[in-house]
Amino acid sequence: MIERATICLENGGKHVLHIPRKSFTTRRSLHSAFWSHGAGDINLPNWWHALLQVPSSNPPQWFSKANTHKTRNTVSDTNGLGLLDFLYPVRTLAIIREYVRKNTTALPRHPRSQLPPQRSRNYTSIADIPTNDGPGQVGAVDDTATDHASAVELAAIEASHLTNTELTAKLHDSLFIHQQVSVYQLWGYYVNLRERSVLLAPKDLAQLFTRLSQSHGTFGLEKTRELFDSIDPSERRAVHYACAVSAALRQDDLRSAIGLHAEAATCVGGGSFGTSLVFKHAIERANWKAALAVWRQFGDHRRMYLPESFLWAEIDRLPLPGLLEHARKAVEFAINSIEESTFDEAAPARKLAFAVVHRALSVHNADFDPSTQADLVEKAQSLQGPSGDLFGAAILQHLSLGVQNSKHSQRGLDLYRTARMNPSFIPDQELLHALLRRCHDLRSSEEMYYILEDYRKHHTEIPRHAYLPLLSQLARHGDIDVVDQLSGEYISRFGAQDISVLAPQLLHACYRRAEVDRAIGVIESLQQKHGYIPDIRAWNSVFATYSRVDDCEGAIRILDRLVATNVKPDSKSYGILMGMFAKRSDLAATNEVYEQAISEGVNPSFDMVSSLILALATNDRLDEAERMAEHSLDMDLDAPPRKIPSLTGDHTRTRMWNILLGQHAMKGQLDKVFSLQNRMQEAGIAFDGATYAALMQSLCIKKLPFAAQKILKFVMPKVGIRPTALHYAIVMSGFLNVKDYPKVFSLQNRMDQQGIKPTFSTRNTLLRAESYMDEKDYFEGNSDHPTFEASRAQKVLTDTLDHLNPMELASLGPSKFAQSNAPNVAFQTSYFPYMINLYGRKRLFDKVAEMYDLYISTRQKFSPDVNASPPVELLSALMTSYTKAGEYHEAEKCWQLALEKAQHVACKSDADTSQAGWVLHKYRFFLALPLTRHMHVLAATSRIDEISPLIESLQHAGFQLSTHNWNKYVQVLVQNDRTLVAYQICEGKLMEGWPGWQRFGHEINAKRSIKKQWVPRSWEMARPFPHYETLVYLASAYLTAQSRAYGVGKELLREMEKVAPNTVEAVYKMPKYDDKIQNLLLRRE
């Protein structure tokens, strides 16, 4: 026997770590009791039995390639059973221990959870060890063994050698300490104790229930129910019911689970017995009758013992998208119940549906499909329940996802506006506070008025914490009156100790509305009433307000006042002041302020350097401006602006580069715009809305509005920048310039759909597009009126003036059509010059008078300075009308007003208008429009000789004449028999770079290229060039000279060829075109 045992041991030792495919069998069958005989006192390791486990050629279910490393080292727990040491050679144990110690890396130590259960072995059979192959955690035990009965028998045999006390302790340890023990062993131990009539402690019995009900296989679930049935009904507790219910549900036996739950509801006083599990199971499977039964049972029997959260515990673990779908199905079930039964029978279904819906809507901070939620709320309203509460819960669910999720935030605000139309909607303070925070974060002002109204309507008083967000956002909206009212209310309720917090909001509202006088009045009022001492932040707000109205003199007065009160200006103060001068292109004044700031120890800020760049750029010194922008990349600048979350990269220097982009864009230099944007990317400078606006502007000037539209529709949303009204105005103007008017209307509709409010830039574009359509209808005979009626344009103007609101200034950024006017002037007057000019050209002088009266009334409504002269654009339009009407005296009055306006607007700081060069570079074309009209007046009143001295005086001051001015001057000279002077002016001012007629080719191309174009913005960028009409006038004069007496005509022609050779050549070679002007002036039939 010893020899055979030795052979068995040697073979097992060779293969315990290397499992071959070939199976091993012994020649002898040994009873299991043989191995537990004697040697019980030897302290042997747990893996000792592994030497006796002979591998099989057909590995059992617990063996696979995935766990080969586990199986090779799995050993049996002896549980105190000894071995026969006399069977083994001397030092066998020591050799094996030494081997294991040296090969610990190859033999990883496994927890006891991987030890196979003790069982009888038959050495004439193939080894088949059922083992626990799960992860070793409670509830994750894999008991899918092939031989349940054998495993249980093994545990029972093992338990038969233990006393009651030992077995009870072993079961207790297996349940609470060694939780890796399989459920077969546990059940075997329990059966053995039950046969001995040993009762388990309630704690052990509850744990055994838990272990059995949480096992993976069917064995544990069946034994759970068997164990439950074995307990006397009077001794069943909540935990027993909970495990039995769980086991029934896992076997998909909902009927039994509901029966057990109903029994527990009536028999158990306290504790949880699986209510939430049954409820969840029924809802997930859309078994709404079962769900309703459980819900009613809970309400009837359990609400007094447990909070309602016990019912929803499992439901709350479901993903939100699925939960919203379940809630929708619950509502549909309730609707069907109402339609198919009486109201009394359907009432519980309706209540259950509302309960599920509320639970779904109460889940926060989880993403979901807004359309699913909207559909759910809409269906739930049809149940005629507390739909107001549903709105509040749905709004909070949207807002819970944070300001970064703009889609849900905006949907939440939209839903709030919709909910306010529902009479049952009464927002509580929690909802209003959440809305208040979100509106403040999103800078959404419209909803602030609703929140303010709901606070007063439903809660009598505004909470103290709500005042500051309300004031901040309403001030940004420019509602000075409401901000003033709320500030006074706050002071009356809580005192004036927070006046330093309230004052900036009042001043910011004045800044947004561009009301300088009121800003000064706010400071003086607060000083008198509450002893407020304004700091530099308050004065900076006043500076910024002066900047909005372009009042440099007023800002200088405030600066002097600060010096007198010992308040030291900071970098922001100087940045604002420099920006005011830079916008006017007053480079000298900008540099002077900068040097003063440096001398006072102020570190340069981003705003200060940006102002220097702007001053250089507006003086056409773009190369210097670009070098300064490059140099700023290495400068340590002070006071960076607030971080904008949507921008990635260095946003602090974005404005500097946007200035350069804007200047090149206005010149139509598309290549330069692309080059600067590439440089911004290389330097890591973030793009913002102004960056894309510059690119779109350059594309539109190049008559590529479709490319600009692609940026608007696709590029900007992709990079997370929301288009504004300015972007739409740029693209709309681009389509207007190429006469694609339907596109203008289409973009306007898209703006409305996107919820973008129109500004005077978009309204002016729309006004022009509608007027062109009016003219088209008139010339094509589609108009109902015999005379021209700009009905469509008039409708746009009327609608605009009806909705004109000074609070529009609060959201007004960079704008088109403002020309040289401050925002507070442009927003109310920019429409009238175009309409007056339109009616004046059509000789509709009554309409002109009507438009001017309308301008006066509008100006009186919104401006305290009713005696201020009209904008120069309006004066020019009036001159057109007066000239055509023959009212030259009125036209001259307009010219004098334009000169006075120029002295006020275009004059350099501290310059003397009697000296030369007092005009700022930016305003060098300020008088270009009215000058053309005035030359016509001088010619019509036989004062042609006054034109030349007038032009000299304007040029002496620093004004420049546009291409249109020079062409008009030449035409007037020809018409008044000043032929030689006309040729001299044309040669000196217009013919530089003349390419010759052959350059233009076909007649149509020639007229397009040199025909007079009414594009005012091209004055600054276009070189002087002769208009087609001008050359025809010169040709007419040339023919007149030829037709005169031989000597006089010959002398004049000789002088003309001498002083203007290029002009004479252009006139001489001008092709014959069969058009109205050549037939009229050159007398061609």
PDB file of N, CA and C in Angstrom, residues 552 556 581 584 586 589 592 907-912 918 920:
ATOM      1  N   CYS A 552     -15.387 113.016 -25.857  1.00  0.00           N
ATOM      2  CA  CYS A 552     -14.038 113.049 -25.283  1.00  0.00           C
ATOM      3  C   CYS A 552     -13.871 114.212 -24.305  1.00  0.00           C
ATOM      4  N   ILE A 556     -12.616 114.040 -20.370  1.00  0.00           N
ATOM      5  CA  ILE A 556     -11.473 114.790 -19.843  1.00  0.00           C
ATOM      6  C   ILE A 556     -11.889 115.569 -18.597  1.00  0.00           C
ATOM      7  N   PHE A 581     -10.205 108.212 -27.994  1.00  0.00           N
ATOM      8  CA  PHE A 581      -9.414 108.941 -28.982  1.00  0.00           C
ATOM      9  C   PHE A 581      -9.049 108.047 -30.168  1.00  0.00           C
ATOM     10  N   ARG A 584     -11.627 107.753 -32.853  1.00  0.00           N
ATOM     11  CA  ARG A 584     -11.689 108.954 -33.697  1.00  0.00           C
ATOM     12  C   ARG A 584     -10.441 109.086 -34.557  1.00  0.00           C
ATOM     13  N   ASP A 586      -7.513 109.715 -33.523  1.00  0.00           N
ATOM     14  CA  ASP A 586      -6.662 110.789 -33.001  1.00  0.00           C
ATOM     15  C   ASP A 586      -5.422 110.148 -32.389  1.00  0.00           C
ATOM     16  N   ALA A 589      -3.405 112.247 -29.602  1.00  0.00           N
ATOM     17  CA  ALA A 589      -4.032 112.249 -28.282  1.00  0.00           C
ATOM     18  C   ALA A 589      -3.943 110.880 -27.621  1.00  0.00           C
ATOM     19  N   GLU A 592      -0.526 110.520 -26.250  1.00  0.00           N
ATOM     20  CA  GLU A 592      -0.340 111.415 -25.099  1.00  0.00           C
ATOM     21  C   GLU A 592      -0.922 110.804 -23.827  1.00  0.00           C
ATOM     22  N   CYS A 907     -12.768 117.270 -35.711  1.00  0.00           N
ATOM     23  CA  CYS A 907     -11.625 118.070 -35.274  1.00  0.00           C
ATOM     24  C   CYS A 907     -10.745 117.292 -34.304  1.00  0.00           C
ATOM     25  N   LYS A 908      -9.446 117.457 -34.473  1.00  0.00           N
ATOM     26  CA  LYS A 908      -8.497 116.832 -33.559  1.00  0.00           C
ATOM     27  C   LYS A 908      -8.599 117.468 -32.172  1.00  0.00           C
ATOM     28  N   SER A 909      -8.125 116.746 -31.184  1.00  0.00           N
ATOM     29  CA  SER A 909      -8.167 117.239 -29.818  1.00  0.00           C
ATOM     30  C   SER A 909      -7.291 118.485 -29.686  1.00  0.00           C
ATOM     31  N   ASP A 910      -7.878 119.544 -29.119  1.00  0.00           N
ATOM     32  CA  ASP A 910      -7.168 120.809 -28.864  1.00  0.00           C
ATOM     33  C   ASP A 910      -6.628 121.454 -30.144  1.00  0.00           C
ATOM     34  N   ALA A 911      -7.258 121.163 -31.306  1.00  0.00           N
ATOM     35  CA  ALA A 911      -6.803 121.759 -32.568  1.00  0.00           C
ATOM     36  C   ALA A 911      -7.552 123.059 -32.833  1.00  0.00           C
ATOM     37  N   ASP A 912      -6.909 123.933 -33.590  1.00  0.00           N
ATOM     38  CA  ASP A 912      -7.496 125.214 -33.981  1.00  0.00           C
ATOM     39  C   ASP A 912      -8.004 125.080 -35.411  1.00  0.00           C
ATOM     40  N   TRP A 918      -6.491 120.313 -39.257  1.00  0.00           N
ATOM     41  CA  TRP A 918      -7.203 120.038 -38.010  1.00  0.00           C
ATOM     42  C   TRP A 918      -8.159 118.846 -38.112  1.00  0.00           C
ATOM     43  N   LEU A 920      -9.296 115.036 -38.416  1.00  0.00           N
ATOM     44  CA  LEU A 920      -8.810 113.692 -38.096  1.00  0.00           C
ATOM     45  C   LEU A 920      -8.807 112.816 -39.345  1.00  0.00           C
TER      46      LEU A 920
END
